[in-house]
Amino acid sequence: MTSSRSNEPDLTREKTNKSYSFDKVRGWRRYRILRPGRGVYHDVKRRLPYYWSDITDALTYRVIASTVRMYFVNLLPALAYTLDMYRRTGEFYGVNEALFSSALAAMVFSILGAQPLTIVGITGLISLFNFTIYDIIKIYDVSIYPQFMCWAGIWAAIFHWLVAIFNLCDYMRYVTDFSSESFGMYVGIIYIIKGVEELVNEFSIEGNTAGYLSCIIAILYFGTIYSLEKLGSSTIWKPWFRGILADYAYVFGTVFWTGFTHIPGNLKTAHISRVPISQAFHPTQPRSWVVDFWKLDVKWMFVALPFGFLIMLLFYYDHNVSSLTAQARQFPLKKPGGFHWDFFLLGCTTFVASVLGLPMPNGLVPQAPVHTDSLTIYETHLKIIPTSEGEDTEIRAPIVEATAVVEQRVSHFLMGLALIGTMTGPLLIVLHTMPSAVFAGVFFVVGWGSIESNGILQKFIFLMSENRFIQRDEPILTVHRRKICFYIGLQILGVTVTVAISQTISAIGFPVLIIALIPLRSLLMPRWFTLKELQVLDDLTATNEAVLASLGGAPALPSSSRAEGWGQERRRSESRHGVPRQRVGSIHL
Amino acid sequence: MTSSRSNEPDLTREKTNKSYSFDKVRGWRRYRILRPGRGVYHDVKRRLPYYWSDITDALTYRVIASTVRMYFVNLLPALAYTLDMYRRTGEFYGVNEALFSSALAAMVFSILGAQPLTIVGITGLISLFNFTIYDIIKIYDVSIYPQFMCWAGIWAAIFHWLVAIFNLCDYMRYVTDFSSESFGMYVGIIYIIKGVEELVNEFSIEGNTAGYLSCIIAILYFGTIYSLEKLGSSTIWKPWFRGILADYAYVFGTVFWTGFTHIPGNLKTAHISRVPISQAFHPTQPRSWVVDFWKLDVKWMFVALPFGFLIMLLFYYDHNVSSLTAQARQFPLKKPGGFHWDFFLLGCTTFVASVLGLPMPNGLVPQAPVHTDSLTIYETHLKIIPTSEGEDTEIRAPIVEATAVVEQRVSHFLMGLALIGTMTGPLLIVLHTMPSAVFAGVFFVVGWGSIESNGILQKFIFLMSENRFIQRDEPILTVHRRKICFYIGLQILGVTVTVAISQTISAIGFPVLIIALIPLRSLLMPRWFTLKELQVLDDLTATNEAVLASLGGAPALPSSSRAEGWGQERRRSESRHGVPRQRVGSIHL
């Protein structure tokens, strides 16, 4: 196996890791669906022994920094999406629903999850789903929207449980960077579109003055966070001070720009819009928390079934990729994952959220790795590269090493408590002081983070660069330029089609497109590219040993020699610059 | 001499170069003021033989790129300052005066100047001077302002001629980076303050909507030009394409953002303010071009004398530093300079501008080196630094070499013609389409360019950086940190005091402060710093052999050994990264 990282393999873990696999078995035992519950069982068995240490390991400063950072990184986009959903679902989903849903997810996954590092909350995609369904339902009878959404969620929950029990999460190990980069790019573009929409909305609701002021705030908020996070990875000042800048960039930026809009005078009189709030602990609409789903026409219950399936498809990819990135190979993780169990749990939260009329939470793709990053102890080392130019001319480069991760579930739990706290009256009023423009800024930061570090853009820049300045040992130089164009061309095509569909009423179909990239990659692309080319251009997304244990081991990709050939670009880059630090939204899959 | 650059010295030039000096003569001949006209005579004698080649050398593409770039870089800030002056001098100086003055200066210096590379035009400092004098005169009798300015200019012209004839420009050779960096920082800060003032004005004149929109345009204009110029010095795309981006960044940015403000809808209805124009070829005020300066009270004529002296002091530093930077050491210039003759000419343009009631033109500090840069042929070479890490791991760095400069006077002349063209009715109407917000953007670009590359900021960043990542052969490492703090502390003190004074009615006194930095540096600082420290931290501003010829040779600084000890930082950086390319506003003195 690919246990190249741990030099002294833990024998017991090794045994547990290998106990769940379908690769070397024969007969009926080969078939995943004939052995229901096997994945869930092994996930629990493998992960449970670490439970106590998940609490005792948490007694370090990093857990505090992580809690604060994740609170902002989780809450701000969730609120941003809620603002959008609120307007576009006839004000059905409001701030109270969003906070309740986020808090519910945080509680369930921090206490019961097998992968407590995976942050679960409200994504832009579920917001897209919810208002697209609203647009569809509106055509027939807008009054049944709450019940219909509830049924779609119930079906989705059922499909979740089926997938988890029949061990179907295993197929996530076939996900490569080909599709996850495309997904990251898609998410980034959607985020930026949402940011622009938020600003456009400001113009139409509050008028031009508020609109222009909001644009300024969004641009400068973006500039603030971006610069603080860049400073955090520079070599200016001492490491601890840089660390504070990076850890609390969102806190500084949000507090500063929220305060800025309250300066009396021109700024205050511009009347920019702020987070709409309603009575604490009550649903936004005058209803009881439990949706009266039993009152829906039976016909509509079954119409909701395909919608539920599509939600499950979305969550299958979105949630599991979140878990993969939260446990990506650049983090030196020791504790194993548990995809089946977590997906089962996600079915439960989906069910509860549906019945209570909340937006359904799932894994947050751009934010998930940020949690692990905020818990990682990085050390910036000095790398001296002697040159042949004589004495004292060696090159001194910083190289970042991830020495350990504080693997625990307390930061996730505390973040959940903070979310519950935010649901109370006084803190809702604090929320109300925040201008919507800040959320547009959040969209730009997270969206651009996802695009800037994306492999598609990196390969595009490579193609555009002057060849002579490219280091000769770049593995990508061994691939013909035409092939690189073809490869990123396929990715860009996938992204474009998905983005385009998201702007129409067929938006709910986009998970099918994203999922379709996996078989395209594993079945068709080996015919168009040689193995060597694919090994340079692509990489398996699930390579962390801890992760693969839960997915039944490394995949047998067509034409794949299980060799160490994959991830050449990454390994070269790590040997040169160290591990890339995770900015919010950046996906180094 | 410091002729380290030219390996095969031209013997005739060598002779001419040495013929003007006061260093090795004895008796009364040592005294500059006893030999009037010697500098002017030698300047003409030295420079005249190159006149024909100044025209024939101009037949290359670079002259076109240079003309376009300089037209924008000269015109935009001039107009920006004029907007400011217009409002703050009772609308005496308008667009027509600014264009006339710029065109006059371009014509005179391109045809008659000994240093046709030095772009002469309207600076922010003369604008500051003009409206500060307006504020002072307003206290007594605002109606005499035109005549009073005229007399101040006439006195200034007389002082110019005296300085030129008595060879006093020679003292410019004592200028070191200590004072010219301070001056560059001062200019940069003043530019940015002006940009902010321009935006504040938009709020008070046109209201909040226009104000906020103007802020957005200024910020994005800044972003556009900054990114295009950064791209120009990257290794993306082919060198010729990068060259176009850098050469025409201002054209693209200005055309795009001007067009943007004309998009019908919210943008058009925001009514942001645009360049105010009046009838072509007529003064802004209803007056004849010649100011009736003979009608002024004799008392006031003499009150104008100290003002004239201060203007001369400002131009002495500002204009000559422009010429020094336009002919700085990083440009491989072949043709000699002529400071005395040019300063004499500047007296003439000052006189004409005064009599016609124009703002007085002088050398543009941030723009001057840009002209030479736009005429320089850069070649980006590949530098391979072998490392000891084995095969194919060498470091491939781009190194920029300035191979030649198209030294001619045609681009300056054509730019002047373009300015005259702009004075005509149809083009004035084109000017009128430009929003003031673009000028705020210009201020930010030029101002930040002057700050970003400034030695003060560079040393500050060095002090803030983590020591272990600094290359061991950095000469600055040999200086104690306390001494570096002291050195930039003195600079920052000088800048702060000058900026503070510029905001008050004593603003006209600031040239005294700037000039005072020169004796501070050459008389006092050698007592506080060792020669070795000064050689690392400071550098002579005038080191180009072609320049020193006109200034009477390299200076005998106190405690200076004429050794090659100066400019260590620069030489190290050039050997590593090559010559820095000149962005507008960046002063690599």
XYZ file of C-alpha atoms in Angstrom, chain A residues 203 208-213 215-216 219-220 234-239 242 265-270 379-389 391-399 460-461 464-474 576, chain B residues 203 208-213 215-216 219-220 234-239 242 265-270 379-389 391-399 460-461 464-474 576:
116
model
C -28.752 48.389 -6.467
C -27.561 53.479 -6.577
C -25.814 55.139 -3.667
C -26.104 52.033 -1.502
C -25.175 49.921 -4.518
C -21.947 51.739 -5.263
C -20.979 51.871 -1.593
C -19.317 47.535 -4.334
C -16.557 49.492 -2.622
C -13.864 45.060 -3.148
C -11.990 46.361 -0.119
C 5.181 35.583 3.603
C 8.437 35.866 5.515
C 7.642 39.265 7.023
C 7.528 39.433 10.820
C 7.798 36.542 13.198
C 5.985 33.275 12.487
C 1.993 35.950 10.733
C -22.206 60.809 7.814
C -22.215 59.799 4.172
C -21.631 56.153 4.998
C -24.461 55.842 7.463
C -26.908 57.764 5.269
C -26.244 55.517 2.287
C 6.840 24.909 10.816
C 8.581 27.165 8.378
C 12.040 25.822 7.826
C 14.940 27.354 6.076
C 16.030 25.529 2.977
C 19.475 26.402 1.731
C 20.184 25.549 -1.878
C 23.887 25.894 -2.541
C 24.611 27.319 -5.963
C 27.742 27.136 -7.997
C 28.269 30.894 -7.826
C 30.442 31.411 -1.248
C 27.520 33.154 0.424
C 25.417 33.060 -2.721
C 23.308 30.095 -1.776
C 19.578 30.530 -2.144
C 17.633 30.684 1.094
C 14.059 29.644 0.618
C 11.333 29.136 3.196
C 9.920 25.636 3.180
C -3.256 27.265 -18.141
C -0.574 29.554 -16.716
C 1.052 30.628 -21.311
C 4.482 30.925 -19.711
C 7.655 31.392 -21.629
C 9.116 27.952 -21.845
C 12.710 28.915 -21.158
C 11.967 30.122 -17.623
C 10.353 26.854 -16.562
C 12.521 24.676 -14.357
C 13.737 21.714 -16.375
C 12.665 19.157 -13.789
C 8.967 20.107 -14.004
C 10.764 22.511 -3.282
C -18.755 63.729 -2.947
C -22.868 60.528 -2.683
C -23.836 58.370 -5.642
C -21.273 60.017 -7.902
C -18.786 59.929 -5.052
C -19.049 56.206 -4.429
C -18.999 55.409 -8.151
C -14.200 55.602 -5.688
C -14.953 52.335 -7.481
C -9.787 51.711 -7.314
C -10.384 49.582 -10.396
C 6.280 38.620 -15.639
C 7.262 35.638 -17.743
C 3.762 34.994 -19.066
C 3.300 35.170 -22.846
C 5.893 36.227 -25.356
C 8.131 39.212 -24.640
C 4.169 41.639 -22.558
C -28.242 53.198 -17.072
C -27.078 53.477 -13.479
C -23.574 54.479 -14.493
C -24.615 57.288 -16.788
C -27.225 58.629 -14.374
C -24.737 58.828 -11.520
C 16.206 41.845 -23.330
C 15.028 39.219 -20.912
C 17.716 36.619 -20.633
C 17.634 33.266 -19.024
C 19.924 32.920 -16.066
C 20.637 29.380 -15.004
C 21.935 28.957 -11.487
C 23.194 25.412 -11.040
C 22.437 24.031 -7.632
C 24.063 21.196 -5.821
C 20.861 19.148 -5.829
C 20.865 17.188 -12.499
C 17.977 19.186 -13.932
C 17.390 20.989 -10.663
C 19.113 24.214 -11.588
C 17.169 27.403 -10.983
C 16.035 29.234 -14.084
C 15.527 32.908 -13.421
C 14.704 35.700 -15.837
C 17.308 38.445 -15.881
C 11.695 48.899 6.246
C 10.628 45.568 4.757
C 10.608 43.450 9.270
C 11.670 40.278 7.489
C 12.677 37.126 9.203
C 16.433 37.211 9.212
C 16.998 33.568 8.351
C 15.391 33.900 4.906
C 17.621 36.772 3.813
C 20.342 35.798 1.380
C 23.683 35.824 3.194
C 25.386 37.988 0.581
C 23.004 40.941 1.073
C 20.913 38.741 -9.618
